[in-house]
mmCIF file of C-alpha atoms in Angstrom:
data_model
loop_
_atom_site.group_PDB
_atom_site.id
_atom_site.type_symbol
_atom_site.label_atom_id
_atom_site.label_comp_id
_atom_site.label_asym_id
_atom_site.label_seq_id
_atom_site.Cartn_x
_atom_site.Cartn_y
_atom_site.Cartn_z
ATOM 1 C CA UNK J 1 0.000 0.000 0.000
ATOM 2 C CA UNK J 2 2.834 2.418 0.891
ATOM 3 C CA UNK J 3 4.608 1.614 -2.362
ATOM 4 C CA UNK J 4 1.380 2.260 -4.298
ATOM 5 C CA UNK J 5 1.001 5.723 -2.732
ATOM 6 C CA UNK J 6 4.578 6.555 -3.701
ATOM 7 C CA UNK J 7 3.901 5.552 -7.292
ATOM 8 C CA UNK J 8 0.784 7.684 -7.462
ATOM 9 C CA UNK J 9 2.610 10.661 -5.961
ATOM 10 C CA UNK J 10 5.336 10.241 -8.579
ATOM 11 C CA UNK J 11 2.763 10.256 -11.390
ATOM 12 C CA UNK J 12 1.158 13.472 -10.107
ATOM 13 C CA UNK J 13 4.496 15.268 -9.580
ATOM 14 C CA UNK J 14 5.760 14.233 -13.013
ATOM 15 C CA UNK J 15 2.504 15.395 -14.594
ATOM 16 C CA UNK J 16 2.703 18.860 -13.056
ATOM 17 C CA UNK J 17 6.048 19.534 -14.727
ATOM 18 C CA UNK J 18 5.321 17.953 -18.091
ATOM 19 C CA UNK J 19 1.719 18.571 -19.062
ATOM 20 C CA UNK J 20 -0.539 21.347 -17.687
ATOM 21 C CA UNK J 21 -3.443 19.829 -19.579
ATOM 22 C CA UNK J 22 -3.112 16.558 -17.702
ATOM 23 C CA UNK J 23 -3.397 18.347 -14.360
ATOM 24 C CA UNK J 24 -7.099 18.779 -15.096
ATOM 25 C CA UNK J 25 -7.293 15.070 -15.801
ATOM 26 C CA UNK J 26 -5.564 14.099 -12.547
ATOM 27 C CA UNK J 27 -7.477 16.621 -10.433
ATOM 28 C CA UNK J 28 -10.841 14.996 -11.151
ATOM 29 C CA UNK J 29 -9.669 11.383 -10.970
ATOM 30 C CA UNK J 30 -10.839 8.880 -8.354
ATOM 31 C CA UNK J 31 -8.372 6.220 -7.239
ATOM 32 C CA UNK J 32 -9.443 2.651 -6.630
ATOM 33 C CA UNK J 33 -6.811 1.350 -4.169
ATOM 34 C CA UNK J 34 -8.408 -2.093 -3.813
ATOM 35 C CA UNK J 35 -7.423 -2.926 -7.390
ATOM 36 C CA UNK J 36 -4.155 -0.954 -7.359
ATOM 37 C CA UNK J 37 -5.241 1.224 -10.300
ATOM 38 C CA UNK J 38 -7.314 4.366 -10.794
ATOM 39 C CA UNK J 39 -10.683 4.665 -12.471
ATOM 40 C CA UNK J 40 -11.908 7.626 -14.495
ATOM 41 C CA UNK J 41 -15.109 9.562 -13.903
ATOM 42 C CA UNK J 42 -17.618 9.632 -16.753
ATOM 43 C CA UNK J 43 -17.274 13.432 -16.716
ATOM 44 C CA UNK J 44 -13.509 13.162 -17.237
ATOM 45 C CA UNK J 45 -14.064 10.839 -20.180
ATOM 46 C CA UNK J 46 -16.347 13.433 -21.781
ATOM 47 C CA UNK J 47 -13.792 16.212 -21.197
ATOM 48 C CA UNK J 48 -11.073 14.191 -22.898
ATOM 49 C CA UNK J 49 -13.416 13.106 -25.694
ATOM 50 C CA UNK J 50 -14.362 16.716 -26.405
ATOM 51 C CA UNK J 51 -10.705 17.785 -26.384
ATOM 52 C CA UNK J 52 -9.932 15.012 -28.854
ATOM 53 C CA UNK J 53 -12.829 16.069 -31.075
ATOM 54 C CA UNK J 54 -11.606 19.665 -31.170
ATOM 55 C CA UNK J 55 -8.058 18.536 -31.882
ATOM 56 C CA UNK J 56 -9.231 16.255 -34.703
ATOM 57 C CA UNK J 57 -11.327 19.053 -36.196
ATOM 58 C CA UNK J 58 -8.434 21.532 -36.090
ATOM 59 C CA UNK J 59 -6.199 19.016 -37.877
ATOM 60 C CA UNK J 60 -8.838 18.286 -40.535
ATOM 61 C CA UNK J 61 -9.514 22.005 -41.071
ATOM 62 C CA UNK J 62 -5.794 22.676 -41.433
ATOM 63 C CA UNK J 63 -5.534 19.849 -43.937
ATOM 64 C CA UNK J 64 -8.398 21.358 -45.894
ATOM 65 C CA UNK J 65 -6.757 24.803 -45.926
ATOM 66 C CA UNK J 66 -3.302 23.494 -46.783
ATOM 67 C CA UNK J 67 -4.412 21.422 -49.745
ATOM 68 C CA UNK J 68 -7.171 23.778 -50.896
ATOM 69 C CA UNK J 69 -7.613 22.860 -54.582
ATOM 70 C CA UNK J 70 -4.581 20.563 -54.687
ATOM 71 C CA UNK J 71 -6.331 17.350 -53.713
ATOM 72 C CA UNK J 72 -5.410 14.374 -55.879
ATOM 73 C CA UNK J 73 -9.068 13.874 -56.783
ATOM 74 C CA UNK J 74 -12.572 14.982 -55.819
ATOM 75 C CA UNK J 75 -13.117 11.848 -53.741
ATOM 76 C CA UNK J 76 -10.178 12.728 -51.475
ATOM 77 C CA UNK J 77 -11.505 16.264 -50.985
ATOM 78 C CA UNK J 78 -15.030 15.045 -50.210
ATOM 79 C CA UNK J 79 -13.678 12.561 -47.669
ATOM 80 C CA UNK J 80 -11.940 15.364 -45.750
ATOM 81 C CA UNK J 81 -15.031 17.588 -46.002
ATOM 82 C CA UNK J 82 -17.241 14.786 -44.683
ATOM 83 C CA UNK J 83 -14.893 14.330 -41.716
ATOM 84 C CA UNK J 84 -14.869 18.083 -41.005
ATOM 85 C CA UNK J 85 -18.664 18.412 -41.168
ATOM 86 C CA UNK J 86 -19.213 15.361 -38.963
ATOM 87 C CA UNK J 87 -16.780 16.671 -36.328
ATOM 88 C CA UNK J 88 -18.441 20.115 -36.481
ATOM 89 C CA UNK J 89 -21.824 18.543 -35.707
ATOM 90 C CA UNK J 90 -20.457 16.536 -32.789
ATOM 91 C CA UNK J 91 -18.736 19.541 -31.216
ATOM 92 C CA UNK J 92 -21.687 21.873 -31.772
ATOM 93 C CA UNK J 93 -23.948 19.341 -30.063
ATOM 94 C CA UNK J 94 -21.689 18.504 -27.095
ATOM 95 C CA UNK J 95 -20.150 21.911 -26.371
ATOM 96 C CA UNK J 96 -21.267 23.712 -23.202
ATOM 97 C CA UNK J 97 -19.158 26.879 -23.463
ATOM 98 C CA UNK J 98 -18.051 29.263 -26.170
ATOM 99 C CA UNK J 99 -14.457 28.116 -25.658
ATOM 100 C CA UNK J 100 -15.511 24.628 -26.735
ATOM 101 C CA UNK J 101 -17.428 26.042 -29.711
ATOM 102 C CA UNK J 102 -14.650 28.390 -30.817
ATOM 103 C CA UNK J 103 -12.742 25.899 -32.982
ATOM 104 C CA UNK J 104 -15.912 25.484 -35.081
ATOM 105 C CA UNK J 105 -17.017 29.120 -35.139
ATOM 106 C CA UNK J 106 -13.522 30.411 -35.973
ATOM 107 C CA UNK J 107 -13.018 28.190 -38.990
ATOM 108 C CA UNK J 108 -16.391 27.049 -40.282
ATOM 109 C CA UNK J 109 -16.857 27.664 -43.993
ATOM 110 C CA UNK J 110 -19.934 29.356 -45.436
ATOM 111 C CA UNK J 111 -20.406 26.243 -47.574
ATOM 112 C CA UNK J 112 -20.606 23.938 -44.555
ATOM 113 C CA UNK J 113 -24.082 22.392 -44.213
ATOM 114 C CA UNK J 114 -23.850 23.145 -40.481
ATOM 115 C CA UNK J 115 -23.315 26.879 -40.906
ATOM 116 C CA UNK J 116 -26.965 27.830 -41.354
ATOM 117 C CA UNK J 117 -28.198 25.688 -38.454
ATOM 118 C CA UNK J 118 -26.839 27.627 -35.468
ATOM 119 C CA UNK J 119 -26.947 31.406 -34.826
ATOM 120 C CA UNK J 120 -23.910 33.091 -36.356
ATOM 121 C CA UNK J 121 -25.168 36.448 -37.635
ATOM 122 C CA UNK J 122 -26.458 39.637 -36.104
ATOM 123 C CA UNK J 123 -30.222 39.607 -36.808
ATOM 124 C CA UNK J 124 -30.287 43.115 -38.310
ATOM 125 C CA UNK J 125 -29.039 43.897 -41.795
ATOM 126 C CA UNK J 126 -25.715 45.797 -41.807
ATOM 127 C CA UNK J 127 -26.364 49.541 -42.101
ATOM 128 C CA UNK J 128 -29.900 49.415 -40.700
ATOM 129 C CA UNK J 129 -28.999 49.651 -37.010
ATOM 130 C CA UNK J 130 -27.304 52.479 -35.110
ATOM 131 C CA UNK J 131 -25.212 50.926 -32.357
ATOM 132 C CA UNK J 132 -24.997 48.333 -29.605
ATOM 133 C CA UNK J 133 -26.732 50.224 -26.817
ATOM 134 C CA UNK J 134 -26.215 47.573 -24.120
ATOM 135 C CA UNK J 135 -24.019 44.492 -24.105
ATOM 136 C CA UNK J 136 -24.164 41.123 -22.356
ATOM 137 C CA UNK J 137 -23.243 41.363 -18.668
ATOM 138 C CA UNK J 138 -23.898 43.267 -15.455
ATOM 139 C CA UNK J 139 -25.446 46.737 -15.837
ATOM 140 C CA UNK J 140 -27.841 49.150 -14.191
ATOM 141 C CA UNK J 141 -31.308 48.575 -15.630
ATOM 142 C CA UNK J 142 -32.330 51.809 -17.426
ATOM 143 C CA UNK J 143 -35.901 51.693 -16.043
ATOM 144 C CA UNK J 144 -35.747 49.693 -12.808
ATOM 145 C CA UNK J 145 -32.502 51.451 -11.735
ATOM 146 C CA UNK J 146 -31.141 48.296 -10.115
ATOM 147 C CA UNK J 147 -27.973 46.348 -10.965
ATOM 148 C CA UNK J 148 -28.923 43.269 -12.951
ATOM 149 C CA UNK J 149 -27.266 40.835 -15.325
ATOM 150 C CA UNK J 150 -28.259 41.707 -18.886
ATOM 151 C CA UNK J 151 -28.726 38.366 -20.621
ATOM 152 C CA UNK J 152 -28.582 39.557 -24.180
ATOM 153 C CA UNK J 153 -27.546 42.268 -26.584
ATOM 154 C CA UNK J 154 -29.477 45.518 -27.128
ATOM 155 C CA UNK J 155 -29.159 46.873 -30.661
ATOM 156 C CA UNK J 156 -30.492 50.383 -31.224
ATOM 157 C CA UNK J 157 -32.378 50.680 -34.536
ATOM 158 C CA UNK J 158 -35.185 52.774 -36.032
ATOM 159 C CA UNK J 159 -38.756 51.745 -35.293
ATOM 160 C CA UNK J 160 -39.942 49.144 -37.843
ATOM 161 C CA UNK J 161 -36.462 47.921 -38.883
ATOM 162 C CA UNK J 162 -36.662 44.347 -40.187
ATOM 163 C CA UNK J 163 -35.344 41.587 -37.895
ATOM 164 C CA UNK J 164 -33.915 38.502 -39.615
ATOM 165 C CA UNK J 165 -33.595 34.870 -38.490
ATOM 166 C CA UNK J 166 -29.934 34.273 -37.522
ATOM 167 C CA UNK J 167 -30.159 30.583 -38.476
ATOM 168 C CA UNK J 168 -32.545 27.927 -39.733
ATOM 169 C CA UNK J 169 -35.028 26.840 -37.092
ATOM 170 C CA UNK J 170 -38.581 26.505 -35.848
ATOM 171 C CA UNK J 171 -40.561 29.270 -34.151
ATOM 172 C CA UNK J 172 -41.496 27.918 -30.713
ATOM 173 C CA UNK J 173 -43.053 31.039 -29.179
ATOM 174 C CA UNK J 174 -44.707 34.239 -30.322
ATOM 175 C CA UNK J 175 -45.865 36.253 -27.315
ATOM 176 C CA UNK J 176 -47.242 39.775 -27.545
ATOM 177 C CA UNK J 177 -47.170 40.340 -23.785
ATOM 178 C CA UNK J 178 -44.049 38.651 -22.426
ATOM 179 C CA UNK J 179 -42.931 40.043 -19.089
ATOM 180 C CA UNK J 180 -40.213 42.642 -19.641
ATOM 181 C CA UNK J 181 -39.713 41.601 -23.265
ATOM 182 C CA UNK J 182 -42.983 43.041 -24.565
ATOM 183 C CA UNK J 183 -43.605 41.385 -27.916
ATOM 184 C CA UNK J 184 -41.249 38.405 -28.078
ATOM 185 C CA UNK J 185 -40.233 35.606 -30.451
ATOM 186 C CA UNK J 186 -38.310 32.433 -29.537
ATOM 187 C CA UNK J 187 -36.748 30.256 -32.252
ATOM 188 C CA UNK J 188 -35.265 26.791 -31.708
ATOM 189 C CA UNK J 189 -32.256 25.819 -33.833
ATOM 190 C CA UNK J 190 -30.115 22.694 -34.101
ATOM 191 C CA UNK J 191 -27.391 21.579 -31.660
ATOM 192 C CA UNK J 192 -29.230 22.865 -28.559
ATOM 193 C CA UNK J 193 -29.363 26.524 -29.644
ATOM 194 C CA UNK J 194 -32.288 28.906 -29.172
ATOM 195 C CA UNK J 195 -32.624 32.619 -29.922
ATOM 196 C CA UNK J 196 -34.911 35.219 -28.328
ATOM 197 C CA UNK J 197 -36.006 38.565 -29.783
ATOM 198 C CA UNK J 198 -37.674 41.185 -27.582
ATOM 199 C CA UNK J 199 -39.351 44.642 -27.632
ATOM 200 C CA UNK J 200 -40.706 43.959 -31.142
ATOM 201 C CA UNK J 201 -43.330 46.181 -32.746
ATOM 202 C CA UNK J 202 -44.767 43.361 -34.861
ATOM 203 C CA UNK J 203 -44.160 39.706 -35.731
ATOM 204 C CA UNK J 204 -43.944 38.347 -39.282
ATOM 205 C CA UNK J 205 -44.054 34.676 -38.227
ATOM 206 C CA UNK J 206 -46.245 32.510 -36.010
ATOM 207 C CA UNK J 207 -45.619 29.620 -33.627
ATOM 208 C CA UNK J 208 -44.710 26.456 -35.542
ATOM 209 C CA UNK J 209 -43.316 28.230 -38.607
ATOM 210 C CA UNK J 210 -40.100 26.855 -40.084
ATOM 211 C CA UNK J 211 -37.693 29.707 -40.848
ATOM 212 C CA UNK J 212 -34.440 29.977 -42.791
ATOM 213 C CA UNK J 213 -31.374 32.084 -42.064
ATOM 214 C CA UNK J 214 -31.897 35.630 -43.369
ATOM 215 C CA UNK J 215 -35.693 35.344 -43.414
ATOM 216 C CA UNK J 216 -37.617 38.388 -42.066
ATOM 217 C CA UNK J 217 -39.285 37.420 -38.781
ATOM 218 C CA UNK J 218 -40.245 40.700 -37.077
ATOM 219 C CA UNK J 219 -39.854 44.480 -36.824
ATOM 220 C CA UNK J 220 -37.970 46.491 -34.216
ATOM 221 C CA UNK J 221 -40.133 48.235 -31.605
ATOM 222 C CA UNK J 222 -40.165 49.480 -28.027
ATOM 223 C CA UNK J 223 -42.672 47.216 -26.291
ATOM 224 C CA UNK J 224 -42.223 45.943 -22.713
ATOM 225 C CA UNK J 225 -39.606 47.531 -20.443
ATOM 226 C CA UNK J 226 -37.911 49.702 -23.035
ATOM 227 C CA UNK J 227 -36.705 53.303 -23.238
ATOM 228 C CA UNK J 228 -36.736 53.498 -27.039
ATOM 229 C CA UNK J 229 -36.783 51.420 -30.233
ATOM 230 C CA UNK J 230 -34.218 48.641 -30.172
ATOM 231 C CA UNK J 231 -33.860 44.888 -30.540
ATOM 232 C CA UNK J 232 -33.097 42.764 -27.480
ATOM 233 C CA UNK J 233 -31.343 39.633 -28.761
ATOM 234 C CA UNK J 234 -30.396 36.512 -26.768
ATOM 235 C CA UNK J 235 -28.658 33.240 -27.629
ATOM 236 C CA UNK J 236 -29.125 30.130 -25.480
ATOM 237 C CA UNK J 237 -27.050 26.942 -25.646
ATOM 238 C CA UNK J 238 -28.675 24.013 -23.854
ATOM 239 C CA UNK J 239 -30.875 26.623 -22.099
ATOM 240 C CA UNK J 240 -27.884 28.617 -20.784
ATOM 241 C CA UNK J 241 -27.496 32.237 -21.943
ATOM 242 C CA UNK J 242 -24.309 32.952 -23.912
ATOM 243 C CA UNK J 243 -22.862 36.222 -25.191
ATOM 244 C CA UNK J 244 -24.242 36.873 -28.716
ATOM 245 C CA UNK J 245 -21.352 39.161 -29.606
ATOM 246 C CA UNK J 246 -18.936 36.243 -29.406
ATOM 247 C CA UNK J 247 -20.707 34.712 -32.392
ATOM 248 C CA UNK J 248 -21.494 37.823 -34.429
ATOM 249 C CA UNK J 249 -18.002 39.354 -34.253
ATOM 250 C CA UNK J 250 -16.265 36.190 -35.389
ATOM 251 C CA UNK J 251 -18.534 35.515 -38.353
ATOM 252 C CA UNK J 252 -19.195 39.123 -39.354
ATOM 253 C CA UNK J 253 -16.477 39.116 -42.017
ATOM 254 C CA UNK J 254 -17.818 35.864 -43.471
ATOM 255 C CA UNK J 255 -21.312 37.279 -43.852
ATOM 256 C CA UNK J 256 -20.808 40.759 -45.332
ATOM 257 C CA UNK J 257 -22.855 39.722 -48.367
ATOM 258 C CA UNK J 258 -25.170 37.168 -46.723
ATOM 259 C CA UNK J 259 -28.219 39.471 -46.313
#
């Protein structure tokens, strides 16, 4: 037993000086001394699996960029593309944080079949909105005058400005009297994503409608708790709010001609 403890201590000490990544692995590991070996939590297995997925995707994306049009034949190119798209889907589905999503969002091509199925664009056409009047994070509420966490992005725009679907999806809620939001729309997308649009003046879709990226869905208004015409925009991943700007800034350059 004493010898076993020494061996384990040696593994941990060696790990600290050789691989910072493995420290995370060791930290969450349970040791089964009765069998003289350690067992891995299911959660640890998922962490490592997700890291491997992101690593595999980065390698495949780099291969795609490096070869570009220099593949030996179309079959070879399609095989790499199929691998990339499959890995994208797996990561988009499993990811819980933007850090985990970043390898996809940073490098996804406009031609990827996955691109249109999760929210990657700002839902107002470039040139039609004025500014970002309030970002994601802690702020003083302009009406309630209390410090609250702002769970979305406020985009100042003229009354009646068209709001577009940021991805393909299904309209799950159209509510003309949602608390705080005023007139609100909720759209469900693939991979556990949802988007919310608030303070609308009118809705151009109804519950159950299937929508495509770039499709008009509403008009900017000032309903609910609002000090002036603007769009309140939220992105949820597995029902957790994430910062919309992290998506829109990264893909903005890809989408300058999308709408």
